[in-house]
């Protein structure tokens, strides 16, 4: 099932090899561990640069959105097969 | 020194990007675009979907009939644009002559450059490996290598997905013998019809055609170009820039057929705003406007007009577009509306002697500055404020 949403989340990230890798995130009361970062892309929304991280574990795929100006993380898509 | 040209074509680009983003979609028949139950079209299909008969531009209903387990996924234009930028950066690591031909294909002139990497095939392999490492396993490409652009494009089409084909000048005749006229870039449906009228039905017949006959039928420029194509030759250079757009257009399939004049006018105005914004961002104005509609019975009607003076103002565009389209859709159920602006000229920065003429231009400039800073639709016209065009693959973002 594919859901689009726009909810604030808390994210733990790892910085390695010059890259940012989301590691774990809290959505509501649950904590999810990211196993794979599948695709990263950026876009401009007005003057803000936002980064999108398509990540997954063994049972879900998510799209996380990071606003580099406000430093806010949001969950924008969730997919469960 | 013989030229070495690469044509690099991403395989099922939009669908591959979706599969890269979501591992649960990999290996499945997926289509990008039209939602089930909607009238949208499939903008791209995955390799698995293509194998099952799903084609680009097929409507969702038809695609699901052919392939019932087709997974239809929303398009993500921002990611396509960003991934494109990324792979063009990879190409520029290996040559300074990269011609971005479209969002998912490019020509590279690697003459001389390839020697450093052990030859054209090794360089192509290196590019593929960079793409796999930087973008992921799903975003594959086919690379055609040849002494010119036409043969390079033919070569990249020969093996998909993930192909690597080299055509030498000597082999060109063999490849031309097995290719259709329209397989060659530069020959589309209309040109094929004109060639057929001259009893030239394939590339071998084009090869055998007399140069003077082609010149008398098509003129010196196109005639010579066609003759060269027949010989497997193409002198056109790889130009190290994105080719400038020759037109700007937007169309929109309405959620349901309607003859409501207010809805149609507002939709057309929203399209005019969108297309004029893109035109202004490119620093251009248009001299010619086309507006068209697709009726409920799928027939098209539209018209074209020369504008009194070059413009990028949506109010001028909507007035002319509505004048063109209104008599054609009066009392008719409409399925799709579209606007196209052509005959582009650069915007003059010089102020007009009549300040009133500049007022609209100043308003548009200010609105653009606000929307560029705070996001699209921060300011929009009052008439279209409640007109929401649902997101398509290349359409509007929801507010």
CSV table of C-alpha atoms in Angstrom, one decimal:
chain,number,residue,atom,x,y,z
A,1,UNK,CA,0.0,0.0,0.0
A,2,UNK,CA,1.3,3.4,-1.0
A,3,UNK,CA,0.5,6.4,1.3
A,4,UNK,CA,1.5,10.0,0.7
A,5,UNK,CA,1.7,12.0,3.9
A,6,UNK,CA,3.5,15.0,5.3
A,7,UNK,CA,4.4,14.3,8.9
A,8,UNK,CA,7.3,15.5,11.0
A,9,UNK,CA,9.7,12.8,12.0
A,10,UNK,CA,12.8,12.6,14.1
A,11,UNK,CA,15.8,11.2,12.3
A,12,UNK,CA,19.2,9.9,13.3
A,13,UNK,CA,21.7,10.2,10.5
A,14,UNK,CA,25.2,8.9,9.9
A,15,UNK,CA,27.8,11.1,8.1
A,16,UNK,CA,30.3,8.9,6.3
A,17,UNK,CA,32.3,9.1,3.0
A,18,UNK,CA,31.1,12.6,2.5
A,19,UNK,CA,27.5,11.4,2.5
A,20,UNK,CA,24.5,11.7,4.8
A,21,UNK,CA,22.8,8.4,5.5
A,22,UNK,CA,19.5,8.3,7.5
A,23,UNK,CA,20.0,5.5,10.0
A,24,UNK,CA,16.9,5.4,12.2
A,25,UNK,CA,13.7,7.5,12.4
A,26,UNK,CA,10.8,7.9,14.7
A,27,UNK,CA,7.4,8.2,13.1
A,28,UNK,CA,4.7,8.5,15.7
A,29,UNK,CA,5.5,6.1,18.5
A,30,UNK,CA,7.5,3.7,16.4
A,31,UNK,CA,11.2,3.7,15.6
A,32,UNK,CA,12.3,2.3,12.2
A,33,UNK,CA,15.8,1.3,11.2
A,34,UNK,CA,16.8,2.2,7.7
A,35,UNK,CA,18.6,-0.7,6.0
A,36,UNK,CA,19.1,0.7,2.6
A,37,UNK,CA,19.3,4.2,1.1
A,38,UNK,CA,18.1,3.6,-2.4
A,39,UNK,CA,18.0,7.1,-4.0
A,40,UNK,CA,18.9,10.6,-3.0
A,41,UNK,CA,17.8,13.7,-4.9
A,42,UNK,CA,17.4,17.3,-4.2
A,43,UNK,CA,15.0,20.1,-5.4
A,44,UNK,CA,14.4,23.7,-4.8
A,45,UNK,CA,11.2,24.8,-3.1
A,46,UNK,CA,11.3,28.6,-3.3
A,47,UNK,CA,14.6,29.6,-1.8
A,48,UNK,CA,15.0,26.4,0.3
A,49,UNK,CA,16.9,23.4,-1.0
A,50,UNK,CA,15.3,20.2,0.0
A,51,UNK,CA,16.7,16.7,-0.1
A,52,UNK,CA,14.7,13.6,-0.6
A,53,UNK,CA,15.9,10.2,0.7
A,54,UNK,CA,14.2,7.1,-0.6
A,55,UNK,CA,15.0,4.5,2.0
A,56,UNK,CA,13.8,1.0,3.0
A,57,UNK,CA,14.0,-1.9,5.4
A,58,UNK,CA,12.9,-5.5,4.7
A,59,UNK,CA,9.2,-4.7,4.9
A,60,UNK,CA,8.7,-1.0,4.0
A,61,UNK,CA,10.0,1.7,1.7
A,62,UNK,CA,9.8,5.4,2.7
A,63,UNK,CA,10.6,8.8,1.3
A,64,UNK,CA,12.0,11.3,3.8
A,65,UNK,CA,12.3,15.0,3.1
A,66,UNK,CA,14.9,17.2,4.6
A,67,UNK,CA,14.7,20.9,4.4
A,68,UNK,CA,18.3,22.3,4.5
A,69,UNK,CA,17.1,25.7,5.6
A,70,UNK,CA,14.8,24.8,8.4
A,71,UNK,CA,16.7,21.5,9.3
A,72,UNK,CA,13.3,19.8,9.4
A,73,UNK,CA,12.7,16.2,8.5
A,74,UNK,CA,9.3,15.0,7.3
A,75,UNK,CA,8.0,11.7,6.1
A,76,UNK,CA,6.3,12.2,2.7
A,77,UNK,CA,5.7,8.7,1.4
A,78,UNK,CA,5.3,5.2,2.9
A,79,UNK,CA,5.0,2.0,1.0
A,80,UNK,CA,4.2,-1.5,2.3
A,81,UNK,CA,4.1,-4.3,-0.3
B,1,UNK,CA,41.2,11.4,-36.8
B,2,UNK,CA,37.9,9.6,-37.0
B,3,UNK,CA,35.3,10.9,-34.6
B,4,UNK,CA,34.1,8.7,-31.8
B,5,UNK,CA,30.6,9.6,-30.7
B,6,UNK,CA,28.6,8.0,-27.9
B,7,UNK,CA,24.8,8.1,-27.7
B,8,UNK,CA,23.7,7.3,-24.2
B,9,UNK,CA,20.1,6.5,-23.6
B,10,UNK,CA,18.7,5.7,-20.2
B,11,UNK,CA,16.6,2.5,-20.2
B,12,UNK,CA,12.9,3.0,-19.3
B,13,UNK,CA,14.1,6.1,-17.4
B,14,UNK,CA,11.1,7.1,-15.3
B,15,UNK,CA,10.2,3.5,-14.4
B,16,UNK,CA,13.8,2.7,-13.6
B,17,UNK,CA,14.0,5.7,-11.3
B,18,UNK,CA,10.8,4.5,-9.5
B,19,UNK,CA,12.3,1.0,-9.1
B,20,UNK,CA,15.6,2.5,-7.8
B,21,UNK,CA,13.7,4.5,-5.2
B,22,UNK,CA,11.5,1.6,-4.1
B,23,UNK,CA,13.1,-1.9,-4.1
B,24,UNK,CA,9.6,-3.5,-3.8
B,25,UNK,CA,8.8,-2.3,-7.3
B,26,UNK,CA,11.9,-4.0,-8.9
B,27,UNK,CA,11.2,-6.7,-11.4
B,28,UNK,CA,7.6,-5.8,-11.5
B,29,UNK,CA,5.5,-4.4,-14.4
B,30,UNK,CA,5.2,-0.8,-13.5
B,31,UNK,CA,3.8,2.2,-15.4
B,32,UNK,CA,4.4,5.8,-14.5
B,33,UNK,CA,1.5,8.2,-14.8
B,34,UNK,CA,-2.2,7.8,-15.3
B,35,UNK,CA,-4.0,6.6,-12.2
B,36,UNK,CA,-6.4,3.6,-12.6
B,37,UNK,CA,-9.9,5.0,-13.1
B,38,UNK,CA,-8.5,8.3,-14.4
B,39,UNK,CA,-7.9,9.2,-18.0
B,40,UNK,CA,-4.2,9.9,-17.7
B,41,UNK,CA,-1.7,8.1,-19.8
B,42,UNK,CA,1.3,5.9,-19.0
B,43,UNK,CA,4.2,8.2,-19.5
B,44,UNK,CA,6.8,5.4,-19.1
B,45,UNK,CA,6.7,1.7,-18.6
B,46,UNK,CA,9.2,-0.6,-17.0
B,47,UNK,CA,11.0,-3.3,-19.1
B,48,UNK,CA,8.7,-5.9,-17.5
B,49,UNK,CA,5.6,-3.9,-18.5
B,50,UNK,CA,6.9,-3.4,-22.0
B,51,UNK,CA,7.4,-7.1,-22.4
B,52,UNK,CA,3.8,-7.5,-21.5
B,53,UNK,CA,2.7,-5.1,-24.2
B,54,UNK,CA,2.3,-1.9,-22.3
B,55,UNK,CA,3.5,1.1,-24.4
B,56,UNK,CA,4.3,4.7,-23.6
B,57,UNK,CA,1.3,7.0,-24.1
B,58,UNK,CA,-1.2,4.2,-23.7
B,59,UNK,CA,-4.1,5.2,-21.4
B,60,UNK,CA,-4.2,3.6,-18.0
B,61,UNK,CA,-7.4,1.6,-18.7
B,62,UNK,CA,-6.0,0.1,-21.9
B,63,UNK,CA,-2.7,-0.7,-20.1
B,64,UNK,CA,-4.4,-2.5,-17.2
B,65,UNK,CA,-6.5,-4.5,-19.6
B,66,UNK,CA,-3.4,-5.8,-21.3
B,67,UNK,CA,-1.5,-6.2,-18.0
B,68,UNK,CA,-3.9,-6.5,-15.1
B,69,UNK,CA,-1.1,-6.6,-12.4
B,70,UNK,CA,0.5,-3.5,-13.8
B,71,UNK,CA,1.5,-1.3,-10.8
B,72,UNK,CA,0.8,2.3,-11.6
B,73,UNK,CA,3.1,4.8,-9.8
B,74,UNK,CA,3.0,8.6,-9.6
B,75,UNK,CA,5.6,10.4,-11.6
B,76,UNK,CA,8.3,12.3,-9.7
B,77,UNK,CA,9.6,15.1,-12.1
B,78,UNK,CA,11.9,16.6,-9.5
B,79,UNK,CA,13.8,13.4,-9.1
B,80,UNK,CA,14.1,12.8,-12.9
B,81,UNK,CA,15.5,16.3,-13.3
B,82,UNK,CA,18.0,15.8,-10.5
B,83,UNK,CA,19.1,12.3,-11.6
B,84,UNK,CA,19.6,13.7,-15.1
B,85,UNK,CA,21.8,16.5,-13.8
B,86,UNK,CA,23.8,13.8,-11.9
B,87,UNK,CA,24.4,11.5,-14.9
B,88,UNK,CA,25.4,14.5,-17.1
B,89,UNK,CA,28.0,15.3,-14.5
B,90,UNK,CA,29.3,11.8,-14.8
B,91,UNK,CA,29.5,12.2,-18.6
B,92,UNK,CA,31.4,15.5,-18.1
B,93,UNK,CA,34.1,13.6,-16.2
B,94,UNK,CA,35.2,12.0,-19.5
B,95,UNK,CA,34.7,14.7,-22.2
B,96,UNK,CA,34.0,18.4,-22.4
B,97,UNK,CA,31.6,17.9,-25.3
B,98,UNK,CA,28.3,16.6,-23.9
B,99,UNK,CA,25.1,17.4,-25.8
B,100,UNK,CA,22.0,16.9,-23.6
B,101,UNK,CA,19.5,15.7,-26.1
B,102,UNK,CA,16.6,15.1,-23.8
B,103,UNK,CA,16.0,14.4,-20.1
B,104,UNK,CA,17.2,10.8,-20.6
B,105,UNK,CA,19.7,10.9,-23.5
B,106,UNK,CA,22.8,12.6,-24.5
B,107,UNK,CA,25.5,12.6,-27.1
B,108,UNK,CA,29.2,12.6,-26.1
B,109,UNK,CA,32.1,13.4,-28.5
B,110,UNK,CA,34.9,11.4,-26.9
B,111,UNK,CA,37.3,11.6,-29.9
B,112,UNK,CA,40.8,11.5,-28.4
B,113,UNK,CA,39.5,11.3,-24.8
B,114,UNK,CA,38.8,7.6,-25.0
B,115,UNK,CA,42.5,6.7,-25.5
B,116,UNK,CA,43.2,7.6,-21.9
B,117,UNK,CA,40.8,4.9,-20.8
B,118,UNK,CA,41.9,2.1,-23.2
B,119,UNK,CA,39.5,2.7,-26.0
B,120,UNK,CA,35.8,3.5,-26.6
B,121,UNK,CA,34.4,0.3,-25.2
B,122,UNK,CA,36.4,0.5,-22.0
B,123,UNK,CA,35.4,4.1,-21.5
B,124,UNK,CA,31.7,3.2,-22.1
B,125,UNK,CA,32.1,0.4,-19.5
B,126,UNK,CA,33.6,2.9,-17.1
B,127,UNK,CA,30.7,5.3,-17.5
B,128,UNK,CA,28.3,2.5,-16.9
B,129,UNK,CA,30.2,1.5,-13.7
B,130,UNK,CA,30.2,5.1,-12.5
B,131,UNK,CA,26.5,5.3,-13.0
B,132,UNK,CA,25.9,2.1,-11.2
B,133,UNK,CA,28.0,3.2,-8.2
B,134,UNK,CA,26.6,6.8,-8.0
B,135,UNK,CA,22.9,6.3,-9.0
B,136,UNK,CA,22.2,2.6,-8.3
B,137,UNK,CA,21.7,-0.7,-10.1
B,138,UNK,CA,18.3,0.0,-11.6
B,139,UNK,CA,19.3,3.1,-13.5
B,140,UNK,CA,20.9,1.4,-16.5
B,141,UNK,CA,21.7,2.9,-19.9
B,142,UNK,CA,22.4,1.7,-23.4
B,143,UNK,CA,25.4,3.1,-25.1
B,144,UNK,CA,25.9,3.3,-28.9
B,145,UNK,CA,29.4,4.0,-30.3
B,146,UNK,CA,29.9,5.2,-33.8
B,147,UNK,CA,31.7,7.7,-36.0
B,148,UNK,CA,28.6,10.0,-36.1
B,149,UNK,CA,25.5,10.9,-34.2
B,150,UNK,CA,23.0,9.1,-36.4
B,151,UNK,CA,24.9,5.8,-36.3
B,152,UNK,CA,25.5,6.2,-32.5
B,153,UNK,CA,21.8,6.6,-31.9
B,154,UNK,CA,21.0,3.6,-34.1
B,155,UNK,CA,23.6,1.6,-32.2
B,156,UNK,CA,22.1,2.5,-28.7
B,157,UNK,CA,18.7,1.4,-29.9
B,158,UNK,CA,20.0,-2.0,-31.0
B,159,UNK,CA,20.4,-3.5,-27.5
B,160,UNK,CA,18.2,-2.7,-24.6
B,161,UNK,CA,18.4,-2.7,-21.6
B,162,UNK,CA,22.0,-2.1,-20.6
B,163,UNK,CA,23.4,-2.4,-24.1
B,164,UNK,CA,26.8,-1.5,-25.5
B,165,UNK,CA,27.0,-1.6,-29.3
B,166,UNK,CA,29.7,-0.2,-31.6
B,167,UNK,CA,29.1,0.5,-35.3
B,168,UNK,CA,32.1,1.1,-37.5
B,169,UNK,CA,31.8,3.1,-40.7
B,170,UNK,CA,32.3,-0.2,-42.7
B,171,UNK,CA,29.5,-1.9,-40.9
B,172,UNK,CA,27.1,0.9,-41.4
B,173,UNK,CA,25.5,-0.6,-44.5
B,174,UNK,CA,24.6,-3.8,-42.6
B,175,UNK,CA,22.9,-1.8,-39.8
B,176,UNK,CA,21.1,0.4,-42.3
B,177,UNK,CA,19.8,-2.7,-44.1
B,178,UNK,CA,18.1,-3.9,-41.0
B,179,UNK,CA,16.7,-0.6,-39.8
B,180,UNK,CA,13.5,1.3,-40.7
B,181,UNK,CA,13.6,4.8,-42.1
B,182,UNK,CA,12.1,6.1,-38.8
B,183,UNK,CA,14.7,4.4,-36.7
B,184,UNK,CA,17.1,7.1,-37.9
B,185,UNK,CA,16.9,10.3,-35.9
B,186,UNK,CA,15.8,13.1,-38.2
B,187,UNK,CA,13.3,11.0,-40.1
B,188,UNK,CA,9.8,11.0,-38.5
B,189,UNK,CA,6.4,10.1,-39.9
B,190,UNK,CA,5.9,13.1,-42.2
B,191,UNK,CA,9.4,12.8,-43.8
B,192,UNK,CA,8.8,9.0,-44.2
B,193,UNK,CA,5.5,9.8,-46.1
B,194,UNK,CA,7.4,12.2,-48.3
B,195,UNK,CA,10.1,9.7,-49.0
B,196,UNK,CA,7.6,7.0,-49.7
B,197,UNK,CA,6.0,9.3,-52.3
B,198,UNK,CA,9.4,9.2,-54.0
B,199,UNK,CA,9.3,5.4,-53.7
B,200,UNK,CA,12.0,5.4,-51.1
B,201,UNK,CA,10.7,2.9,-48.5
B,202,UNK,CA,13.8,1.9,-46.6
B,203,UNK,CA,17.3,3.0,-45.9
B,204,UNK,CA,18.9,0.9,-48.6
B,205,UNK,CA,16.6,2.6,-51.2
B,206,UNK,CA,17.6,5.9,-49.6
B,207,UNK,CA,21.3,4.9,-50.0
B,208,UNK,CA,20.7,4.2,-53.7
B,209,UNK,CA,18.7,7.4,-54.3
B,210,UNK,CA,20.2,10.0,-56.6
B,211,UNK,CA,21.4,13.1,-54.8
B,212,UNK,CA,19.9,15.5,-57.4
B,213,UNK,CA,16.5,13.8,-57.0
B,214,UNK,CA,16.6,14.3,-53.2
B,215,UNK,CA,17.7,17.9,-53.7
B,216,UNK,CA,14.9,18.7,-56.1
B,217,UNK,CA,12.3,17.1,-53.8
B,218,UNK,CA,13.6,18.4,-50.4
B,219,UNK,CA,15.8,21.4,-51.2
B,220,UNK,CA,19.6,21.6,-50.9
B,221,UNK,CA,19.9,21.4,-47.1
B,222,UNK,CA,17.5,18.5,-46.3
B,223,UNK,CA,18.2,16.8,-49.6
B,224,UNK,CA,22.0,16.6,-48.9
B,225,UNK,CA,21.3,15.6,-45.2
B,226,UNK,CA,19.0,12.7,-46.4
B,227,UNK,CA,21.6,11.6,-49.0
B,228,UNK,CA,24.3,11.5,-46.3
B,229,UNK,CA,22.0,9.5,-44.0
B,230,UNK,CA,21.7,7.0,-46.8
B,231,UNK,CA,25.5,6.8,-46.9
B,232,UNK,CA,25.7,6.3,-43.1
B,233,UNK,CA,27.2,9.8,-42.8
B,234,UNK,CA,26.2,12.6,-40.5
B,235,UNK,CA,28.4,15.7,-40.3
B,236,UNK,CA,26.5,17.4,-37.5
B,237,UNK,CA,28.7,18.1,-34.5
B,238,UNK,CA,28.1,17.3,-30.9
B,239,UNK,CA,27.3,20.7,-29.4
B,240,UNK,CA,28.4,21.1,-25.8
B,241,UNK,CA,25.3,22.7,-24.5
B,242,UNK,CA,21.6,21.9,-24.0
B,243,UNK,CA,19.8,22.6,-27.2
B,244,UNK,CA,17.6,25.7,-26.6
B,245,UNK,CA,13.9,25.0,-26.5
B,246,UNK,CA,12.1,26.1,-29.7
B,247,UNK,CA,8.6,26.1,-28.1
B,248,UNK,CA,6.9,25.9,-24.7
B,249,UNK,CA,3.7,24.0,-24.2
B,250,UNK,CA,1.5,22.6,-21.5
B,251,UNK,CA,-1.6,20.5,-21.8
B,252,UNK,CA,-4.0,19.0,-19.2
B,253,UNK,CA,-6.4,16.1,-19.2
B,254,UNK,CA,-9.4,17.2,-17.2
B,255,UNK,CA,-10.6,14.8,-14.4
B,256,UNK,CA,-13.9,14.4,-16.3
B,257,UNK,CA,-15.2,15.7,-19.7
B,258,UNK,CA,-16.9,19.0,-19.2
B,259,UNK,CA,-18.6,21.7,-21.3
B,260,UNK,CA,-18.6,24.2,-18.4
B,261,UNK,CA,-17.2,27.3,-19.9
B,262,UNK,CA,-16.0,28.7,-16.5
B,263,UNK,CA,-14.1,25.5,-15.7
B,264,UNK,CA,-12.6,25.4,-19.2
B,265,UNK,CA,-11.6,29.1,-19.1
B,266,UNK,CA,-9.9,28.7,-15.7
B,267,UNK,CA,-8.1,25.6,-16.7
B,268,UNK,CA,-6.8,27.3,-19.9
B,269,UNK,CA,-5.7,30.4,-17.8
B,270,UNK,CA,-3.9,28.1,-15.4
B,271,UNK,CA,-2.1,26.5,-18.4
B,272,UNK,CA,-1.3,30.0,-19.8
B,273,UNK,CA,0.2,31.0,-16.4
B,274,UNK,CA,2.3,27.9,-16.3
B,275,UNK,CA,3.6,28.1,-19.8
B,276,UNK,CA,4.3,31.9,-19.6
B,277,UNK,CA,6.2,31.4,-16.3
B,278,UNK,CA,8.4,28.8,-18.0
B,279,UNK,CA,8.9,31.2,-21.0
B,280,UNK,CA,9.9,34.1,-18.7
B,281,UNK,CA,12.3,31.9,-16.8
B,282,UNK,CA,14.0,31.1,-20.1
B,283,UNK,CA,14.3,34.9,-20.8
B,284,UNK,CA,12.1,34.7,-23.9
B,285,UNK,CA,8.8,35.9,-25.4
B,286,UNK,CA,6.7,34.2,-28.0
B,287,UNK,CA,5.3,35.5,-31.3
B,288,UNK,CA,3.0,32.7,-32.1
B,289,UNK,CA,0.3,31.0,-30.0
B,290,UNK,CA,-1.5,27.6,-30.6
B,291,UNK,CA,-4.4,26.5,-28.5
B,292,UNK,CA,-6.1,23.1,-28.8
B,293,UNK,CA,-8.7,20.9,-27.3
B,294,UNK,CA,-9.4,17.2,-27.4
B,295,UNK,CA,-13.1,16.5,-27.4
B,296,UNK,CA,-14.9,13.7,-25.6
B,297,UNK,CA,-14.8,11.6,-28.8
B,298,UNK,CA,-11.0,12.0,-28.8
B,299,UNK,CA,-11.1,14.3,-31.9
B,300,UNK,CA,-8.7,17.3,-31.8
B,301,UNK,CA,-9.4,20.8,-32.8
B,302,UNK,CA,-7.4,24.0,-32.3
B,303,UNK,CA,-6.0,27.0,-34.0
B,304,UNK,CA,-2.9,29.2,-34.2
B,305,UNK,CA,-2.5,32.9,-34.2
B,306,UNK,CA,0.3,35.4,-34.6
B,307,UNK,CA,0.4,37.7,-31.6
B,308,UNK,CA,0.4,41.4,-32.0
B,309,UNK,CA,3.8,41.6,-30.4
B,310,UNK,CA,6.0,39.1,-28.6
B,311,UNK,CA,4.7,38.3,-25.1
B,312,UNK,CA,5.2,36.2,-22.0
B,313,UNK,CA,2.1,37.7,-20.3
B,314,UNK,CA,-0.5,35.1,-19.4
B,315,UNK,CA,-3.3,37.7,-19.8
B,316,UNK,CA,-2.4,38.3,-23.4
B,317,UNK,CA,-2.0,34.6,-24.0
B,318,UNK,CA,-5.3,33.6,-22.4
B,319,UNK,CA,-7.2,36.3,-24.3
B,320,UNK,CA,-5.9,35.0,-27.6
B,321,UNK,CA,-6.1,31.4,-26.6
B,322,UNK,CA,-9.7,31.7,-25.5
B,323,UNK,CA,-10.7,33.5,-28.7
B,324,UNK,CA,-9.2,30.6,-30.6
B,325,UNK,CA,-10.6,27.8,-28.6
B,326,UNK,CA,-14.1,29.1,-27.5
B,327,UNK,CA,-15.9,28.7,-30.8
B,328,UNK,CA,-14.4,25.2,-31.2
B,329,UNK,CA,-15.6,23.9,-27.9
B,330,UNK,CA,-19.0,25.6,-27.5
B,331,UNK,CA,-21.5,23.1,-26.2
B,332,UNK,CA,-18.9,20.2,-26.7
B,333,UNK,CA,-17.7,18.0,-23.9
B,334,UNK,CA,-13.9,18.6,-23.6
B,335,UNK,CA,-11.4,16.1,-22.4
B,336,UNK,CA,-8.1,18.0,-22.7
B,337,UNK,CA,-6.9,21.5,-23.2
B,338,UNK,CA,-3.4,22.7,-24.3
B,339,UNK,CA,-1.4,25.8,-25.2
B,340,UNK,CA,1.8,26.0,-27.1
B,341,UNK,CA,4.0,29.1,-27.6
B,342,UNK,CA,6.4,29.2,-30.5
B,343,UNK,CA,8.6,31.7,-32.6
B,344,UNK,CA,10.5,32.6,-29.5
B,345,UNK,CA,12.6,35.8,-29.2
B,346,UNK,CA,14.8,37.0,-26.3
B,347,UNK,CA,13.2,39.3,-23.8
B,348,UNK,CA,14.2,42.9,-24.2
B,349,UNK,CA,15.3,44.6,-21.0
B,350,UNK,CA,14.9,48.1,-22.6
B,351,UNK,CA,12.0,50.1,-21.0
B,352,UNK,CA,9.1,51.1,-23.2
B,353,UNK,CA,8.5,54.7,-24.0
B,354,UNK,CA,4.9,54.1,-22.8
B,355,UNK,CA,5.1,53.1,-19.1
B,356,UNK,CA,1.7,51.4,-19.2
B,357,UNK,CA,3.2,48.8,-21.5
B,358,UNK,CA,5.7,47.8,-18.8
B,359,UNK,CA,3.2,47.6,-16.0
B,360,UNK,CA,2.2,44.0,-16.7
B,361,UNK,CA,5.8,43.0,-17.3
B,362,UNK,CA,6.7,44.5,-13.9
B,363,UNK,CA,3.8,42.7,-12.2
B,364,UNK,CA,4.9,39.3,-13.7
B,365,UNK,CA,8.5,39.9,-12.7
B,366,UNK,CA,7.5,40.6,-9.1
B,367,UNK,CA,5.2,37.6,-9.0
B,368,UNK,CA,8.0,35.4,-10.3
B,369,UNK,CA,10.4,36.7,-7.7
B,370,UNK,CA,8.0,36.0,-4.9
B,371,UNK,CA,7.1,32.5,-6.2
B,372,UNK,CA,10.8,31.7,-6.9
B,373,UNK,CA,11.6,32.7,-3.3
B,374,UNK,CA,8.7,31.2,-1.4
B,375,UNK,CA,7.5,28.4,-3.7
B,376,UNK,CA,5.2,28.0,-6.6
B,377,UNK,CA,1.7,29.5,-6.3
B,378,UNK,CA,2.6,31.7,-3.4
B,379,UNK,CA,1.0,34.4,-5.5
B,380,UNK,CA,-1.4,33.5,-8.3
B,381,UNK,CA,-4.2,35.2,-10.2
B,382,UNK,CA,-7.5,35.5,-8.3
B,383,UNK,CA,-9.4,33.7,-11.1
B,384,UNK,CA,-7.3,30.5,-10.8
B,385,UNK,CA,-6.9,30.5,-7.1
B,386,UNK,CA,-9.3,27.6,-6.7
B,387,UNK,CA,-8.3,25.9,-9.8
B,388,UNK,CA,-6.2,22.9,-8.8
B,389,UNK,CA,-4.7,20.9,-11.7
B,390,UNK,CA,-4.0,17.5,-10.4
B,391,UNK,CA,-0.4,16.4,-10.6
B,392,UNK,CA,0.7,14.6,-13.7
B,393,UNK,CA,4.1,13.4,-14.5
B,394,UNK,CA,5.1,16.7,-16.1
B,395,UNK,CA,2.2,18.7,-14.7
B,396,UNK,CA,1.5,20.8,-11.7
B,397,UNK,CA,2.3,20.1,-8.1
B,398,UNK,CA,-0.5,20.2,-5.6
B,399,UNK,CA,-0.5,23.2,-3.3
